[in-house]
PDB file of C-alpha atoms in Angstrom:
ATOM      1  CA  UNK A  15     186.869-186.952-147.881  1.00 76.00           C
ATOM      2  CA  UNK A  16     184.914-184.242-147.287  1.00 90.00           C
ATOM      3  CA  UNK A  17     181.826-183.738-144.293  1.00 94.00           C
ATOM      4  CA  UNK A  18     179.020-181.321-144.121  1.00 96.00           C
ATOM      5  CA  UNK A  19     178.522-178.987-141.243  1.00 97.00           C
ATOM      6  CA  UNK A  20     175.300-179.169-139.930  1.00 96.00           C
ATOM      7  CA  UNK A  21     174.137-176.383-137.150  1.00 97.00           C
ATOM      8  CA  UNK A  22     171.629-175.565-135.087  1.00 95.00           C
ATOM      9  CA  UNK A  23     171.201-171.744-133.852  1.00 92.00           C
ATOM     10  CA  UNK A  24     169.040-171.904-130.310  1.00 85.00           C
ATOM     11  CA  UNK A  25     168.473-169.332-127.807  1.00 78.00           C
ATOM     12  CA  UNK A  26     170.249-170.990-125.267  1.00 81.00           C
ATOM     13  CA  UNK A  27     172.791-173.543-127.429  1.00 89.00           C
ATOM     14  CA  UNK A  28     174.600-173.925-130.733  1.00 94.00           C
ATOM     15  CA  UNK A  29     175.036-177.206-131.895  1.00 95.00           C
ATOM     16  CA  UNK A  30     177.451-177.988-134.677  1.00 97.00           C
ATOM     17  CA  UNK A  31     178.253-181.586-136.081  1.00 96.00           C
ATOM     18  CA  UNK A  32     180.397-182.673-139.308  1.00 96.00           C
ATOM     19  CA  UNK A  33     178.119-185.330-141.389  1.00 93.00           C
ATOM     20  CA  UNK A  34     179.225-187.785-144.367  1.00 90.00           C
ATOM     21  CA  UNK A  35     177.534-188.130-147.033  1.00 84.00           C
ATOM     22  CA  UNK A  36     176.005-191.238-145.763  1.00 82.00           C
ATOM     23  CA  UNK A  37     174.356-189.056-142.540  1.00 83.00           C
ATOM     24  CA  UNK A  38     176.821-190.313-140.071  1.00 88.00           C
ATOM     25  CA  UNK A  39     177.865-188.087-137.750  1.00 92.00           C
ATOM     26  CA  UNK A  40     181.557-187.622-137.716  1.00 94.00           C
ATOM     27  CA  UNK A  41     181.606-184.904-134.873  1.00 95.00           C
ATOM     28  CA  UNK A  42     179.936-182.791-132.725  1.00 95.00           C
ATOM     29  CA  UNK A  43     179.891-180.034-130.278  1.00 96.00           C
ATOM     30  CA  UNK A  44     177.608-177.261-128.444  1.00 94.00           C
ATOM     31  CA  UNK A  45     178.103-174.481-126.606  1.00 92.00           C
ATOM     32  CA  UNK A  46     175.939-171.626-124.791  1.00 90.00           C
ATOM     33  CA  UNK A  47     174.531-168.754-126.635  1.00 84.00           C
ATOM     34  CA  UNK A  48     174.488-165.680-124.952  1.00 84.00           C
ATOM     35  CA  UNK A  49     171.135-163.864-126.588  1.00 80.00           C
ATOM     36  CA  UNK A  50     173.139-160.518-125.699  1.00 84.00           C
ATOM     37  CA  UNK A  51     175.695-161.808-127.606  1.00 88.00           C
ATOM     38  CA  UNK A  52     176.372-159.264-131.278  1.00 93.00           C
ATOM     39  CA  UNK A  53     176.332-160.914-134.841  1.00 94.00           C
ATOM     40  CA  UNK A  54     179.913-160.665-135.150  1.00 95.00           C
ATOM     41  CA  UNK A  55     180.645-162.580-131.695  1.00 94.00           C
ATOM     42  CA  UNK A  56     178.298-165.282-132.708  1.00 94.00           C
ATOM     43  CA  UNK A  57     180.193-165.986-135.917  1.00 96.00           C
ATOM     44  CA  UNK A  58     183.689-166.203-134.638  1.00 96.00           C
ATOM     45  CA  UNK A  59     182.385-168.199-131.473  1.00 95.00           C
ATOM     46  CA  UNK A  60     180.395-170.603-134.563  1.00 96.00           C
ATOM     47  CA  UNK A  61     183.331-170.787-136.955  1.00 96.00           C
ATOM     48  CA  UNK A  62     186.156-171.475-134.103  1.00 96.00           C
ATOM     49  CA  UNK A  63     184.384-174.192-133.057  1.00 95.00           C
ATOM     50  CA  UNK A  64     183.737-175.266-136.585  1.00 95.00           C
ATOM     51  CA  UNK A  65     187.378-174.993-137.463  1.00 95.00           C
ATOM     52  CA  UNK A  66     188.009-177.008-134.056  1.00 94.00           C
ATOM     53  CA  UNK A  67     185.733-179.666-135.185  1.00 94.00           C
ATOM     54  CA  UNK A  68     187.267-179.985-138.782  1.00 92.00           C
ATOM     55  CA  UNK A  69     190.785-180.513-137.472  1.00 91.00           C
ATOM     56  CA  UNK A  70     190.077-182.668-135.101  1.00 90.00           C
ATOM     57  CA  UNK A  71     188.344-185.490-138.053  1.00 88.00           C
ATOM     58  CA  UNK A  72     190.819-184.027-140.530  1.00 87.00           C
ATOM     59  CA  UNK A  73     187.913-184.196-143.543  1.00 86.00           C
ATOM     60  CA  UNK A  74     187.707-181.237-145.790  1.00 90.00           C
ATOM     61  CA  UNK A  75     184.111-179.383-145.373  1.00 94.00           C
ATOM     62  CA  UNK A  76     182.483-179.119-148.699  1.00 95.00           C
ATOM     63  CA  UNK A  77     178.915-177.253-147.201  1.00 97.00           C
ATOM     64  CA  UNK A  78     177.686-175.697-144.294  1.00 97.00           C
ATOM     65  CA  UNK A  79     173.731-176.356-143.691  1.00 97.00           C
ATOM     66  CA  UNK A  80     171.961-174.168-140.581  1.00 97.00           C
ATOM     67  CA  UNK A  81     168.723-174.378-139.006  1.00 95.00           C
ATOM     68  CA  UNK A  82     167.219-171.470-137.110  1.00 91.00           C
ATOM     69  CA  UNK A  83     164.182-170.298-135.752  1.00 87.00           C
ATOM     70  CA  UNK A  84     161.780-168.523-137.755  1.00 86.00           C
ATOM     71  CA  UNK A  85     162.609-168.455-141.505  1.00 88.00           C
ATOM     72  CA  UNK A  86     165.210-166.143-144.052  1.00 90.00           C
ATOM     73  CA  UNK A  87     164.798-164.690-146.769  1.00 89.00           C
ATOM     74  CA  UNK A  88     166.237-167.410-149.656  1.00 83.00           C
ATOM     75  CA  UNK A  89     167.982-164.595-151.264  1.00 87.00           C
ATOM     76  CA  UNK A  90     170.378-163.458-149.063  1.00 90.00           C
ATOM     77  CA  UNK A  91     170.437-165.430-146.052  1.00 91.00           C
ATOM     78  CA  UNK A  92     168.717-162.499-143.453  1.00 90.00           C
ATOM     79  CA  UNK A  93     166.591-164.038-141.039  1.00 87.00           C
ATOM     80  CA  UNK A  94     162.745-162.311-141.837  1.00 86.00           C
ATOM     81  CA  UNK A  95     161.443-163.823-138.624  1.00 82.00           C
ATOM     82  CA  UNK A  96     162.224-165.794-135.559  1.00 75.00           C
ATOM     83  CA  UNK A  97     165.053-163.870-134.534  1.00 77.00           C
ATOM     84  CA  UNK A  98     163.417-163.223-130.871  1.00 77.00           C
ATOM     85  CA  UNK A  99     165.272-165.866-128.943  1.00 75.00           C
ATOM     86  CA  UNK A 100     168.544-164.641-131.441  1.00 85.00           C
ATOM     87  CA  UNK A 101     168.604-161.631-131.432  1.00 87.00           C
ATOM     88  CA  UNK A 102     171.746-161.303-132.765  1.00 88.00           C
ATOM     89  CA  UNK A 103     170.528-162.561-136.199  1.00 90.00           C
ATOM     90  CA  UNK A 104     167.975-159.972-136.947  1.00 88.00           C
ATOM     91  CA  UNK A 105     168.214-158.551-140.350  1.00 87.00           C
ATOM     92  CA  UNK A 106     171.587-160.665-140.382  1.00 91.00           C
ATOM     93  CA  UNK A 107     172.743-163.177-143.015  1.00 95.00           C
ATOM     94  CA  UNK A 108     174.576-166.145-140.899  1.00 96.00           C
ATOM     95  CA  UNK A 109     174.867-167.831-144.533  1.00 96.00           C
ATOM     96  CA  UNK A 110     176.971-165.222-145.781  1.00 97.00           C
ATOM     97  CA  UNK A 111     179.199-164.840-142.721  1.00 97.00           C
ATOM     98  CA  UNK A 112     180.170-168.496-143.038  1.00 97.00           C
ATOM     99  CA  UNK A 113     180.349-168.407-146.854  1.00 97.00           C
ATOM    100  CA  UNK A 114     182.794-165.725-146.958  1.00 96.00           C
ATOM    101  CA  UNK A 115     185.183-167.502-144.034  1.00 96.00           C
ATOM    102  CA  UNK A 116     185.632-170.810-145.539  1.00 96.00           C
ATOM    103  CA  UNK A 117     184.839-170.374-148.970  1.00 96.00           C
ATOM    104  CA  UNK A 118     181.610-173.332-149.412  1.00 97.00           C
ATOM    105  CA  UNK A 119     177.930-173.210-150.098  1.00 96.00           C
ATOM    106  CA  UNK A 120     176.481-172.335-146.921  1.00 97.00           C
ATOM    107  CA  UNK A 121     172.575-172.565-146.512  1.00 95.00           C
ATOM    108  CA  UNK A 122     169.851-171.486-143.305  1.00 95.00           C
ATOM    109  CA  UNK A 123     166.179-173.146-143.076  1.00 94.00           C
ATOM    110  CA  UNK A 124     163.652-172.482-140.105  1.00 93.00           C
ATOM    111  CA  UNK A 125     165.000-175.155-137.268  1.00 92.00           C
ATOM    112  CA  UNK A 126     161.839-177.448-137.266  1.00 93.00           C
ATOM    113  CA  UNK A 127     162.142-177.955-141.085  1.00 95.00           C
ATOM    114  CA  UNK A 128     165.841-179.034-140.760  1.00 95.00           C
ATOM    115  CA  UNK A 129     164.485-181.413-138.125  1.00 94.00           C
ATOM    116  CA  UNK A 130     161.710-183.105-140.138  1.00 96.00           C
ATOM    117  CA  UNK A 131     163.898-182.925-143.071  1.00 95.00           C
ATOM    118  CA  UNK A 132     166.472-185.140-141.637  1.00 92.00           C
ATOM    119  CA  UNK A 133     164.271-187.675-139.789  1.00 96.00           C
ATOM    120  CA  UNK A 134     162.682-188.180-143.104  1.00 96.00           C
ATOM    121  CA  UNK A 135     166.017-188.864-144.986  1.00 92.00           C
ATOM    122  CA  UNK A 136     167.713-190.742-141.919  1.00 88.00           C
ATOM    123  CA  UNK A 137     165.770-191.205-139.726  1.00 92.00           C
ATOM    124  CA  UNK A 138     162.669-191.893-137.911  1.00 95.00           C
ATOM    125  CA  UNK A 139     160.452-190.751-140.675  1.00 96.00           C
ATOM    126  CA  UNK A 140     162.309-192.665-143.212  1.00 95.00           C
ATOM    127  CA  UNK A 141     159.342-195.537-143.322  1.00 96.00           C
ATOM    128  CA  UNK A 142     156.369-192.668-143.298  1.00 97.00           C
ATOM    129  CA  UNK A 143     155.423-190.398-146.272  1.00 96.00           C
ATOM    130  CA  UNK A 144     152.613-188.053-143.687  1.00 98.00           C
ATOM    131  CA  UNK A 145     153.967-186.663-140.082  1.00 98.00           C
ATOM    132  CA  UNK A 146     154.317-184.113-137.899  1.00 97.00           C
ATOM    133  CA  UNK A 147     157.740-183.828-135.691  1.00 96.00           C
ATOM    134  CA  UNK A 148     157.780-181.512-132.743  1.00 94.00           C
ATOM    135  CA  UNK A 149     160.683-179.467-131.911  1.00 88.00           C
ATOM    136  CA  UNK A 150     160.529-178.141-127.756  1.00 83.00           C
ATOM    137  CA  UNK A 151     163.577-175.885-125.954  1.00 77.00           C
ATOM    138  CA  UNK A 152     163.626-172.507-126.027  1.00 76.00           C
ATOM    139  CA  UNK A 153     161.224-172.282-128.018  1.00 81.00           C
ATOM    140  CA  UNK A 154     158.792-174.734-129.851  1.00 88.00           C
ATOM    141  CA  UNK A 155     158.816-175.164-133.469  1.00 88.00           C
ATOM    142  CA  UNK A 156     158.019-178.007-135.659  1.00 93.00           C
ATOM    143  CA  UNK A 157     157.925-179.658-139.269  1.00 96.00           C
ATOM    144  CA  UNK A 158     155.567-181.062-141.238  1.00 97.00           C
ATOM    145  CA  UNK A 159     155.982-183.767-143.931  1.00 98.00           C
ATOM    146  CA  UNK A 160     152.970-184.804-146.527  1.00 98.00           C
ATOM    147  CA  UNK A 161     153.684-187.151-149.221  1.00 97.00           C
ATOM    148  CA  UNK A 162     157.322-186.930-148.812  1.00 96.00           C
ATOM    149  CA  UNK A 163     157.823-183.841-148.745  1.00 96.00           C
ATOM    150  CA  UNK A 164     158.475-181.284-146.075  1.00 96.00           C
ATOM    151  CA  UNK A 165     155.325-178.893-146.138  1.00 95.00           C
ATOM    152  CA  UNK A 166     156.709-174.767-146.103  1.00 92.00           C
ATOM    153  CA  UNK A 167     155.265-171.584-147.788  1.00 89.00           C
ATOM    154  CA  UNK A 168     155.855-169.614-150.913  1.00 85.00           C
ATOM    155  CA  UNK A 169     158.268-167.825-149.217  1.00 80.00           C
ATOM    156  CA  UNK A 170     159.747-170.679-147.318  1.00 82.00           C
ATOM    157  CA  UNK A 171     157.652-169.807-144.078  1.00 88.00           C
ATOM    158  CA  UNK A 172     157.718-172.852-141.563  1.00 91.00           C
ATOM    159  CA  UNK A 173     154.156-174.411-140.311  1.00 91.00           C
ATOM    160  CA  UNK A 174     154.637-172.388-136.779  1.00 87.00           C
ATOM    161  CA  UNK A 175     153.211-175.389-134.452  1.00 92.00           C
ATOM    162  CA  UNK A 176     154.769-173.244-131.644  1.00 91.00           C
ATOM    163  CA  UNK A 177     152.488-170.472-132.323  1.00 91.00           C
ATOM    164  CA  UNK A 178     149.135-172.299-132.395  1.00 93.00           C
ATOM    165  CA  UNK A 179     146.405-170.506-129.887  1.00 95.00           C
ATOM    166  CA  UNK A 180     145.619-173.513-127.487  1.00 93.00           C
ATOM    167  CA  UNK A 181     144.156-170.994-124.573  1.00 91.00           C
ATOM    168  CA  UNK A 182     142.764-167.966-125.517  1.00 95.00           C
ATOM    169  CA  UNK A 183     142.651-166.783-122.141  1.00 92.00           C
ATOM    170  CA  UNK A 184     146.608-167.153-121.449  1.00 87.00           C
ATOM    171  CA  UNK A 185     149.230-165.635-121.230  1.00 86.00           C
ATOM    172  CA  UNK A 186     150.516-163.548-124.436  1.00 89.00           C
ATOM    173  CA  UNK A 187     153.934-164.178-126.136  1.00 84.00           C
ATOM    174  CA  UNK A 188     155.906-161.382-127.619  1.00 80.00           C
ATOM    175  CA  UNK A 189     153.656-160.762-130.616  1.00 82.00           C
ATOM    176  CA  UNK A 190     150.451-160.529-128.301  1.00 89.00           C
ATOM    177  CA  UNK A 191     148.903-163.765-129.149  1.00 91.00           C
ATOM    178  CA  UNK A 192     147.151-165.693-126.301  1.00 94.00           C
ATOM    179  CA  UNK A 193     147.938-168.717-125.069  1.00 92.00           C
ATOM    180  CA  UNK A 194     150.249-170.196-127.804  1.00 94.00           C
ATOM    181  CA  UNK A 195     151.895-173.865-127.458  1.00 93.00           C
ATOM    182  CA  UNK A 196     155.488-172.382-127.269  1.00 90.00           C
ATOM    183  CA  UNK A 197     154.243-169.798-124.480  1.00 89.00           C
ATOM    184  CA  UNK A 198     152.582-172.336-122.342  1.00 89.00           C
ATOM    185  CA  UNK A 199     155.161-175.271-123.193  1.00 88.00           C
ATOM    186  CA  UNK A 200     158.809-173.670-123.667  1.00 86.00           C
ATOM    187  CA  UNK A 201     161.174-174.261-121.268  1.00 85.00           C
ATOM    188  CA  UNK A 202     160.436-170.911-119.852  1.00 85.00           C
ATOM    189  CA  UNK A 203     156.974-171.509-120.331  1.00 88.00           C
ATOM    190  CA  UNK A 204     156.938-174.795-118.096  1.00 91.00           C
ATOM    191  CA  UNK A 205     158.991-172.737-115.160  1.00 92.00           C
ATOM    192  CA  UNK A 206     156.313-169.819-115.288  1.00 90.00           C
ATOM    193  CA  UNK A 207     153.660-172.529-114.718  1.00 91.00           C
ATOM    194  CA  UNK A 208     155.333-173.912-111.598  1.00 94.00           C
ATOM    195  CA  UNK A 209     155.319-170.892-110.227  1.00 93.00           C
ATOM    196  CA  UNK A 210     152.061-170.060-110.841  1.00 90.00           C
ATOM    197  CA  UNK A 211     151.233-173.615-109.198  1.00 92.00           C
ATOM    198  CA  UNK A 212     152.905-172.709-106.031  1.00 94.00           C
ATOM    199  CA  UNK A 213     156.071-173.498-106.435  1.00 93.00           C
ATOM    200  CA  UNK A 214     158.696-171.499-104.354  1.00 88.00           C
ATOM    201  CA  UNK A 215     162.029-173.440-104.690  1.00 84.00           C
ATOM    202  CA  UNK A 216     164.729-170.729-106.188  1.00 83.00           C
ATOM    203  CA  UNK A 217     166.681-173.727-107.058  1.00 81.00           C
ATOM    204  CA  UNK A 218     164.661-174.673-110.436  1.00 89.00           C
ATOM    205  CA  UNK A 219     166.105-172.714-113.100  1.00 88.00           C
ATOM    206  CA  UNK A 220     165.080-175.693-115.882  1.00 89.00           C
ATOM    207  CA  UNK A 221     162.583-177.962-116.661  1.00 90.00           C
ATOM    208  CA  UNK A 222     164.681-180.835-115.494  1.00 92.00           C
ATOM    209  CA  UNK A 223     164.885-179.339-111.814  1.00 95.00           C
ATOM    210  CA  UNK A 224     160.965-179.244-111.566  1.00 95.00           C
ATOM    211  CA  UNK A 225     161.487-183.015-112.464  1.00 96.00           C
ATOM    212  CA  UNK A 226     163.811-183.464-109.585  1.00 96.00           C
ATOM    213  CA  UNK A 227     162.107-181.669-107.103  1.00 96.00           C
ATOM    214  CA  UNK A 228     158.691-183.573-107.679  1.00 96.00           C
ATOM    215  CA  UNK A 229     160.822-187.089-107.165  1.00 97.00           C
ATOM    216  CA  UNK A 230     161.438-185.302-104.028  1.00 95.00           C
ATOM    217  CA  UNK A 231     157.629-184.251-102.901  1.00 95.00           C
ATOM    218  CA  UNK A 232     157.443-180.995-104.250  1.00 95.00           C
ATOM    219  CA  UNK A 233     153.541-180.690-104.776  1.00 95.00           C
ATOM    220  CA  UNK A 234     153.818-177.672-107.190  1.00 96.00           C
ATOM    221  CA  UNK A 235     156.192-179.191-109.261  1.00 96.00           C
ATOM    222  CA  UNK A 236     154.157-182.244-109.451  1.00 97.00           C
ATOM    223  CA  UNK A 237     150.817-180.053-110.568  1.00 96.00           C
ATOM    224  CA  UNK A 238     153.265-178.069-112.894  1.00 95.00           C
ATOM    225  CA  UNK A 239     153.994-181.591-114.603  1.00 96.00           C
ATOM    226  CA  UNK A 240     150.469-182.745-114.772  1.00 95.00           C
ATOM    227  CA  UNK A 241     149.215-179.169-116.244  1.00 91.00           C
ATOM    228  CA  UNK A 242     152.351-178.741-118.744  1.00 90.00           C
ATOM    229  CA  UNK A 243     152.021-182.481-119.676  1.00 89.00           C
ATOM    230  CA  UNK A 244     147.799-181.999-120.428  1.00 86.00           C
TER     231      UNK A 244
END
């Protein structure tokens, strides 16, 4: 029988899970990814774990698929773009790394495509031919599906919801626009914005900590909620 390895390149995670044919997920596993961390590192840390996950379901892989952010060029693999919260991948061709280990097809997508890609084969887009999914960590991406049909440019550039100009007068992301969705809403984003509300507890180190320490009375976490939220 053999499984598909689907994973997911993030600027603070790699996911990795072995799929059927029938989009069932056979196994799965993450671990942290150090953005110091050199191209070679990341694909020995990516296909031990891989190899891990194979042996342990004892199916055969027959493809590797990988989402990332920003988009590659569909010749060789080499990420154009997005390789900000990777660094490692700049000008680097994961595809080709994993191709030459274990001898399948091995494909790379922008991360947000991937996503609305598979919710529209299995799963929560499966019953809608128009919509927009939402990707938020690191960073925020998204896809965008119209009749059927996940929406990308000639080149197989991604929509970019992340880098949509919602306040002109914020703060700039690393390209110098003003303001964008993914600066104002990333994880890092949302932490900024608590501290700019006040906030002085050195414990919160992730959006889930600003969580805890409103359910505690924290009043700047609480404003930091109701600002990231609107």
């Amino acid at each position: 029988m053999k499984v598909v390895a689907g994973i997911d390149i993030g600027g603070t995670a790699v996911k990795l899970g072995l799929v059927s044919a029938e989009g069932t997920v056979r196994a799965r596993a993450s671990f942290p990814c150090d953005p110091r961390q050199s191209f070679p590192g990341l694909v020995r840390a990516v296909s031990e774990c891989l190899e891990s996950l194979a042996a342990g379901t004892g199916a055969g892989l027959g493809a590797i698929g990988i989402s990332a952010p920003g988009y590659a060029d569909p010749a060789t693999g080499a990420l154009i773009d997005g390789a900000n919260n990777v660094p490692a991948l700049q000008g680097r061709s994961l595809p080709r790394a994993l191709r030459e280990r274990f001898g399948v097809p091995a494909f790379i997508d922008n991360d947000g495509t991937c996503a609305a890609t598979g919710e529209l084969w299995y799963g929560a887009g499966r019953d809608f031919r128009n919509f927009v999914l939402i990707t938020l960590g690191t960073g925020i991406g998204g896809g965008v599906v119209i009749d059927g049909r996940p929406v990308i440019g000639r080149g197989g550039e991604p929509p970019e919801i992340g880098a949509i100009c919602l306040d002109p007068a914020g703060p700039v992301n690393y390209s110098g626009v003003p303001g964008t969705f993914e600066r104002l809403a990333c994880a890092s984003g949302f932490l900024e914005l608590y501290r700019r509300s006040g906030g002085t507890e050195d414990g919160a180190r992730s959006p889930e900590d600003i969580f805890l320490l409103a359910a505690r009375g924290d009043r700047a976490a609480a404003s930091a909620i109701d600002r990231e939220g609107r």
